[in-house]
Backbone as JSON, one array per atom type, in Angstrom:
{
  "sequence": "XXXXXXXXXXXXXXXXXXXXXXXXXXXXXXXXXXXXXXXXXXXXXXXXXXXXXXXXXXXXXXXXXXXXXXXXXXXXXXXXXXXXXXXXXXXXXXXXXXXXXXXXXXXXXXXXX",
  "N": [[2.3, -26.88, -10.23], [0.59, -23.3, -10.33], [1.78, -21.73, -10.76], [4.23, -21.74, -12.26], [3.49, -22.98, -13.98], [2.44, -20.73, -15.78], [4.19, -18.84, -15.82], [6.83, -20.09, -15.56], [9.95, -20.73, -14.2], [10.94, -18.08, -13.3], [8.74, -17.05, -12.19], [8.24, -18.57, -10.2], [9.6, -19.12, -8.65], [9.43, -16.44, -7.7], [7.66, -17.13, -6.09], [8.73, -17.91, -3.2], [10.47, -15.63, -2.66], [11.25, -14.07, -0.48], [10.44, -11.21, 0.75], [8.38, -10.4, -0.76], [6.97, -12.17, 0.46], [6.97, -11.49, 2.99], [5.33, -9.59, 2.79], [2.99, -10.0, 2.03], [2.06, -11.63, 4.26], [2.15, -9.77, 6.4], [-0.25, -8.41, 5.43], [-2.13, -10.66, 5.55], [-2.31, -10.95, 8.45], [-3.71, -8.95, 8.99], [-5.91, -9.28, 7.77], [-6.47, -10.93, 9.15], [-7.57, -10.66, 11.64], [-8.64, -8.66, 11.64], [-11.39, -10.06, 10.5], [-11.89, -11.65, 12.7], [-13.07, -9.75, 14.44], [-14.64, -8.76, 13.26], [-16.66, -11.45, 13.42], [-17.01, -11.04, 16.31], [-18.19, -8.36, 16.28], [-21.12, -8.95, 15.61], [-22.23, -9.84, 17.86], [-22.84, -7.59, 19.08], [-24.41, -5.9, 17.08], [-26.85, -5.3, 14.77], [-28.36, -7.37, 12.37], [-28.57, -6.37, 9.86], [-27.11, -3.58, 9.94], [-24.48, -4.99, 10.28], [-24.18, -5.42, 7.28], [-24.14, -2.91, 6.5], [-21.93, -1.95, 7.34], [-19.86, -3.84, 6.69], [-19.7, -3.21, 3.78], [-17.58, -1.36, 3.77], [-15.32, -2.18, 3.71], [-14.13, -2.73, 1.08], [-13.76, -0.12, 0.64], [-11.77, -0.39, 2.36], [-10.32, -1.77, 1.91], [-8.76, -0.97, -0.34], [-7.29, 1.78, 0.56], [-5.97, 0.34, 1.81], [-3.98, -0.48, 0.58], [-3.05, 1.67, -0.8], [-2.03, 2.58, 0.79], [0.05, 0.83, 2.02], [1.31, -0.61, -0.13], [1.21, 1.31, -2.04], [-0.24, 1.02, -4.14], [-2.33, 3.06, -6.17], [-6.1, 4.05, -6.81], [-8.08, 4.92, -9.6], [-9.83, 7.78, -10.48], [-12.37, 7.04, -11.52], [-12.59, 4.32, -10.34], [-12.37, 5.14, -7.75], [-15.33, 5.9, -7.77], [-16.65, 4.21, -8.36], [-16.4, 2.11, -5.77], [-17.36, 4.04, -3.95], [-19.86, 3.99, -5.06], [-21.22, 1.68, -4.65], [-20.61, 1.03, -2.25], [-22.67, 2.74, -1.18], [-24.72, 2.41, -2.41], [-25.89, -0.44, -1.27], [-25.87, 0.73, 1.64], [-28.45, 2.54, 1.16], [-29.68, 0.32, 0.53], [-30.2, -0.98, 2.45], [-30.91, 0.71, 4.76], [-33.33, 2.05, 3.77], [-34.84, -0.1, 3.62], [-35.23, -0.82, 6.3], [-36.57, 1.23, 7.27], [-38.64, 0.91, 6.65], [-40.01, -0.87, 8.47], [-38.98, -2.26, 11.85], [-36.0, -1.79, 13.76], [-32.88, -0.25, 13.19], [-29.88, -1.58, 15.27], [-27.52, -0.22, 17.17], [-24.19, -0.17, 18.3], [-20.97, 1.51, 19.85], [-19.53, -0.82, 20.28], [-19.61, -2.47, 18.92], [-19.94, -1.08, 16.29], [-17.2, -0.05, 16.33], [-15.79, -3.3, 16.05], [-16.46, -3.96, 13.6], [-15.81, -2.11, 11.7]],
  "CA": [[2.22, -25.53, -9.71], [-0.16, -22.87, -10.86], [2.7, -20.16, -10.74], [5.07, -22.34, -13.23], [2.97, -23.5, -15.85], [2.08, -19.78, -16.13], [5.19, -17.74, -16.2], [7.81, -20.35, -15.68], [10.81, -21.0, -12.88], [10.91, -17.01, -12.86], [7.09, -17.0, -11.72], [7.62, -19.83, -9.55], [10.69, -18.01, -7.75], [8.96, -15.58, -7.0], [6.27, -17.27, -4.78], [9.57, -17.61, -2.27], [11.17, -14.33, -2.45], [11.17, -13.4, 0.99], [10.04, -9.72, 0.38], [7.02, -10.56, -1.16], [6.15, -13.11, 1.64], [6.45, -10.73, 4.36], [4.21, -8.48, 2.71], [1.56, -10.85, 2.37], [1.93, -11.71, 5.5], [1.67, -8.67, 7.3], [-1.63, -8.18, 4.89], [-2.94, -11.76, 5.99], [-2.1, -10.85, 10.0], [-4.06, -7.52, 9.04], [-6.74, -9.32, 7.46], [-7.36, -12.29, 10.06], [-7.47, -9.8, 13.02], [-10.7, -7.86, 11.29], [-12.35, -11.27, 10.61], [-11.88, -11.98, 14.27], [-13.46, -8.22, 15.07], [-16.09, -8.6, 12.5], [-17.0, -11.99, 13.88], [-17.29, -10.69, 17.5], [-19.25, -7.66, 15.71], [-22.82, -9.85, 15.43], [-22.58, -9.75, 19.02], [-23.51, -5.82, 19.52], [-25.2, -5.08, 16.1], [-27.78, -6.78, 13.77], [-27.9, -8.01, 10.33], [-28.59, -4.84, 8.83], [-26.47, -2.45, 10.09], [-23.29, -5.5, 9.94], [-24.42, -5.41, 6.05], [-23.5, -1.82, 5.69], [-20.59, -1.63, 7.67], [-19.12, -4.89, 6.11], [-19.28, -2.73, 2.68], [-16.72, -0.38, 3.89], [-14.14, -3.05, 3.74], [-14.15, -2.46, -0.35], [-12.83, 1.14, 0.62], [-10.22, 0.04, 3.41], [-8.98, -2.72, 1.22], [-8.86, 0.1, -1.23], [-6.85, 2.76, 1.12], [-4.86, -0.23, 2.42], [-3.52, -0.9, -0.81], [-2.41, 2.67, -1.19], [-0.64, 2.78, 2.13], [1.27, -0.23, 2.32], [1.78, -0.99, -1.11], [1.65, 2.26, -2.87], [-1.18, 1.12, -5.43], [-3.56, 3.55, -6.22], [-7.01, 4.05, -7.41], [-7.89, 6.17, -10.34], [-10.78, 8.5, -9.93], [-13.44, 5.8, -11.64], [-12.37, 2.97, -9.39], [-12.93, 5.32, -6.22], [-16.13, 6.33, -7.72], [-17.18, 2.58, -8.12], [-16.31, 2.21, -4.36], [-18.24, 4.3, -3.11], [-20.96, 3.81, -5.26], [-21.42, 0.22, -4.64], [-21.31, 1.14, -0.68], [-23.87, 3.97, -0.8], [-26.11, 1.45, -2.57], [-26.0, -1.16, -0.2], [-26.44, 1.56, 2.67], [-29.62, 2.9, 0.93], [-31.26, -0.23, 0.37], [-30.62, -1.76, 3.54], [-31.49, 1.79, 5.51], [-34.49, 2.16, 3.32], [-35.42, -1.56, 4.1], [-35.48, -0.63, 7.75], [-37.41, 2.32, 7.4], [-40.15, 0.69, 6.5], [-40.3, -1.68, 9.84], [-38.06, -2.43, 12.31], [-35.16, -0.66, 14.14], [-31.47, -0.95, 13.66], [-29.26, -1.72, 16.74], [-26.18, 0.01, 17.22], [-23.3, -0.15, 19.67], [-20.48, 2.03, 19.59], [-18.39, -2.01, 20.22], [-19.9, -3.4, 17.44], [-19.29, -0.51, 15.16], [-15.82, -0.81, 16.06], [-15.39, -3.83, 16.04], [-16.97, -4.48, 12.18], [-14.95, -1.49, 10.9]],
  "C": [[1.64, -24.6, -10.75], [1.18, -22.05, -11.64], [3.91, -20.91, -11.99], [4.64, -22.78, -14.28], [2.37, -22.16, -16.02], [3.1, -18.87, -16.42], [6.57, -18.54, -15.77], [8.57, -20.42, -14.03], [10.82, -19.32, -12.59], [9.51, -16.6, -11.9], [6.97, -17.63, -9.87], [9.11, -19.33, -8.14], [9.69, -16.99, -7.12], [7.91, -15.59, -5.53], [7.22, -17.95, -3.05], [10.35, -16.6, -2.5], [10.22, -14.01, -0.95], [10.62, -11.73, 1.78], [8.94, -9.98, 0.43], [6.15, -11.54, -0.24], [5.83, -12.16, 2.84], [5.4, -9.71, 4.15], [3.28, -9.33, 2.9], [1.38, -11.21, 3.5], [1.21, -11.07, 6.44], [-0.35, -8.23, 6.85], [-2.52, -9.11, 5.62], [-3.44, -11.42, 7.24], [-3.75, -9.74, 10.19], [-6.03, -8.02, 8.95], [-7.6, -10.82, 8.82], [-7.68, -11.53, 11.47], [-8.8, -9.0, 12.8], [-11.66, -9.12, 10.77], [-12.9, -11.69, 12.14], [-13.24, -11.22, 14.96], [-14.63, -8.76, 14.17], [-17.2, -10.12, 13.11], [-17.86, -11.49, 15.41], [-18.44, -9.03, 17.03], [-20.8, -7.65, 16.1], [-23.02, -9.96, 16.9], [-23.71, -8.3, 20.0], [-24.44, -5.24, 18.49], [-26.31, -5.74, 15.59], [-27.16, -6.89, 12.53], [-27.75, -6.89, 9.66], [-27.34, -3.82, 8.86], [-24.68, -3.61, 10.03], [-23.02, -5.36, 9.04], [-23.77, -3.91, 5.45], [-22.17, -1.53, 5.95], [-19.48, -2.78, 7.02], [-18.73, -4.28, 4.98], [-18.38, -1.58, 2.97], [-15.09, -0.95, 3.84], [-13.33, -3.13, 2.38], [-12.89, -0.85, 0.1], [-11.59, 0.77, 1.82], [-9.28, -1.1, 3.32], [-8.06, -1.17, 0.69], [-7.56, 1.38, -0.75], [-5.55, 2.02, 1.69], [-3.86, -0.39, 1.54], [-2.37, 0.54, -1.31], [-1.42, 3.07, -0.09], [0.48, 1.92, 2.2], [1.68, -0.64, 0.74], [1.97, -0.05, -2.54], [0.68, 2.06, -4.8], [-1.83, 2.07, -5.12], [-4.39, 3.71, -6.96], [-7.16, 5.32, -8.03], [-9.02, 6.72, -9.75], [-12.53, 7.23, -10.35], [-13.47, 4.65, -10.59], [-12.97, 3.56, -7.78], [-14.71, 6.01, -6.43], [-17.27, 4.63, -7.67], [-17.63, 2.09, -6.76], [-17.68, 2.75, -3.99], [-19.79, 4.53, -3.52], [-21.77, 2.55, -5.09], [-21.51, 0.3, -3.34], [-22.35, 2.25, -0.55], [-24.75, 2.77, -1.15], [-26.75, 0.52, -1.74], [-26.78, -0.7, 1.15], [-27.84, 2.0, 2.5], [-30.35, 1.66, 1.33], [-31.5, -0.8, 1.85], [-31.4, -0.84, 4.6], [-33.3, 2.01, 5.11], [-35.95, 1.08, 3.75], [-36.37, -1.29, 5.26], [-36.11, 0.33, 8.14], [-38.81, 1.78, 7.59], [-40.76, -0.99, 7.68], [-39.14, -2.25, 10.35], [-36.52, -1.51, 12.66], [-33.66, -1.29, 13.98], [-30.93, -0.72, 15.02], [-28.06, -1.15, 16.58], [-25.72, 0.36, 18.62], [-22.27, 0.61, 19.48], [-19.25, 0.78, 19.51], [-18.68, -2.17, 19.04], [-19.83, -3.03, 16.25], [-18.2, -0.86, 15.1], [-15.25, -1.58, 15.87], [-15.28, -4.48, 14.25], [-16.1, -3.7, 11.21], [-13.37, -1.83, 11.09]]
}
């Protein structure tokens, strides 16, 4: 076990504490339910516009993190964020400027965000 040759039977406890399972849990439930959505996504949108909306997932880990678990980001970390999704948005918008149209659906937004 990873969790015991790193911090011991206290470490290795911990990966059954019953607390800490249901959180992950609820995270997992949270996170296999927008895989699902983002899957069914590619149905209504294209490549491009899945590409930018996929980078918004950085900020709603990011927000999820501060809701349910009470981490939060300092002011660098949320400037990271959203500098790492603007970029993305440019190049792929910019991309598409220069031939070709994006597709949007108001499902397939929803469903990707």
């Amino acid at each position: 076990f990873l969790a015991y040759s790193g911090g011991g039977m206290v470490d290795l406890k911990k990966c059954t504490d019953v607390s800490i399972l249901k959180k992950f849990a609820f995270i997992g439930m949270i996170y296999a339910v927008g895989d699902i959505f983002e899957m069914e996504s590619v149905n209504y949108i294209d490549a491009s516009t899945y590409t930018v909306l996929s980078q918004s997932k950085l900020i709603v880990t990011a927000l999820m993190m501060w809701a349910i678990d009470g981490t939060s980001q300092n002011l660098m970390q949320w400037f990271i964020l959203f500098t790492t999704s603007s970029g993305m948005m440019e190049y792929v918008l910019v991309g598409k400027a220069k031939g070709g149209a994006m597709t949007f659906s108001i499902v397939g937004i929803s469903l990707a965000l």
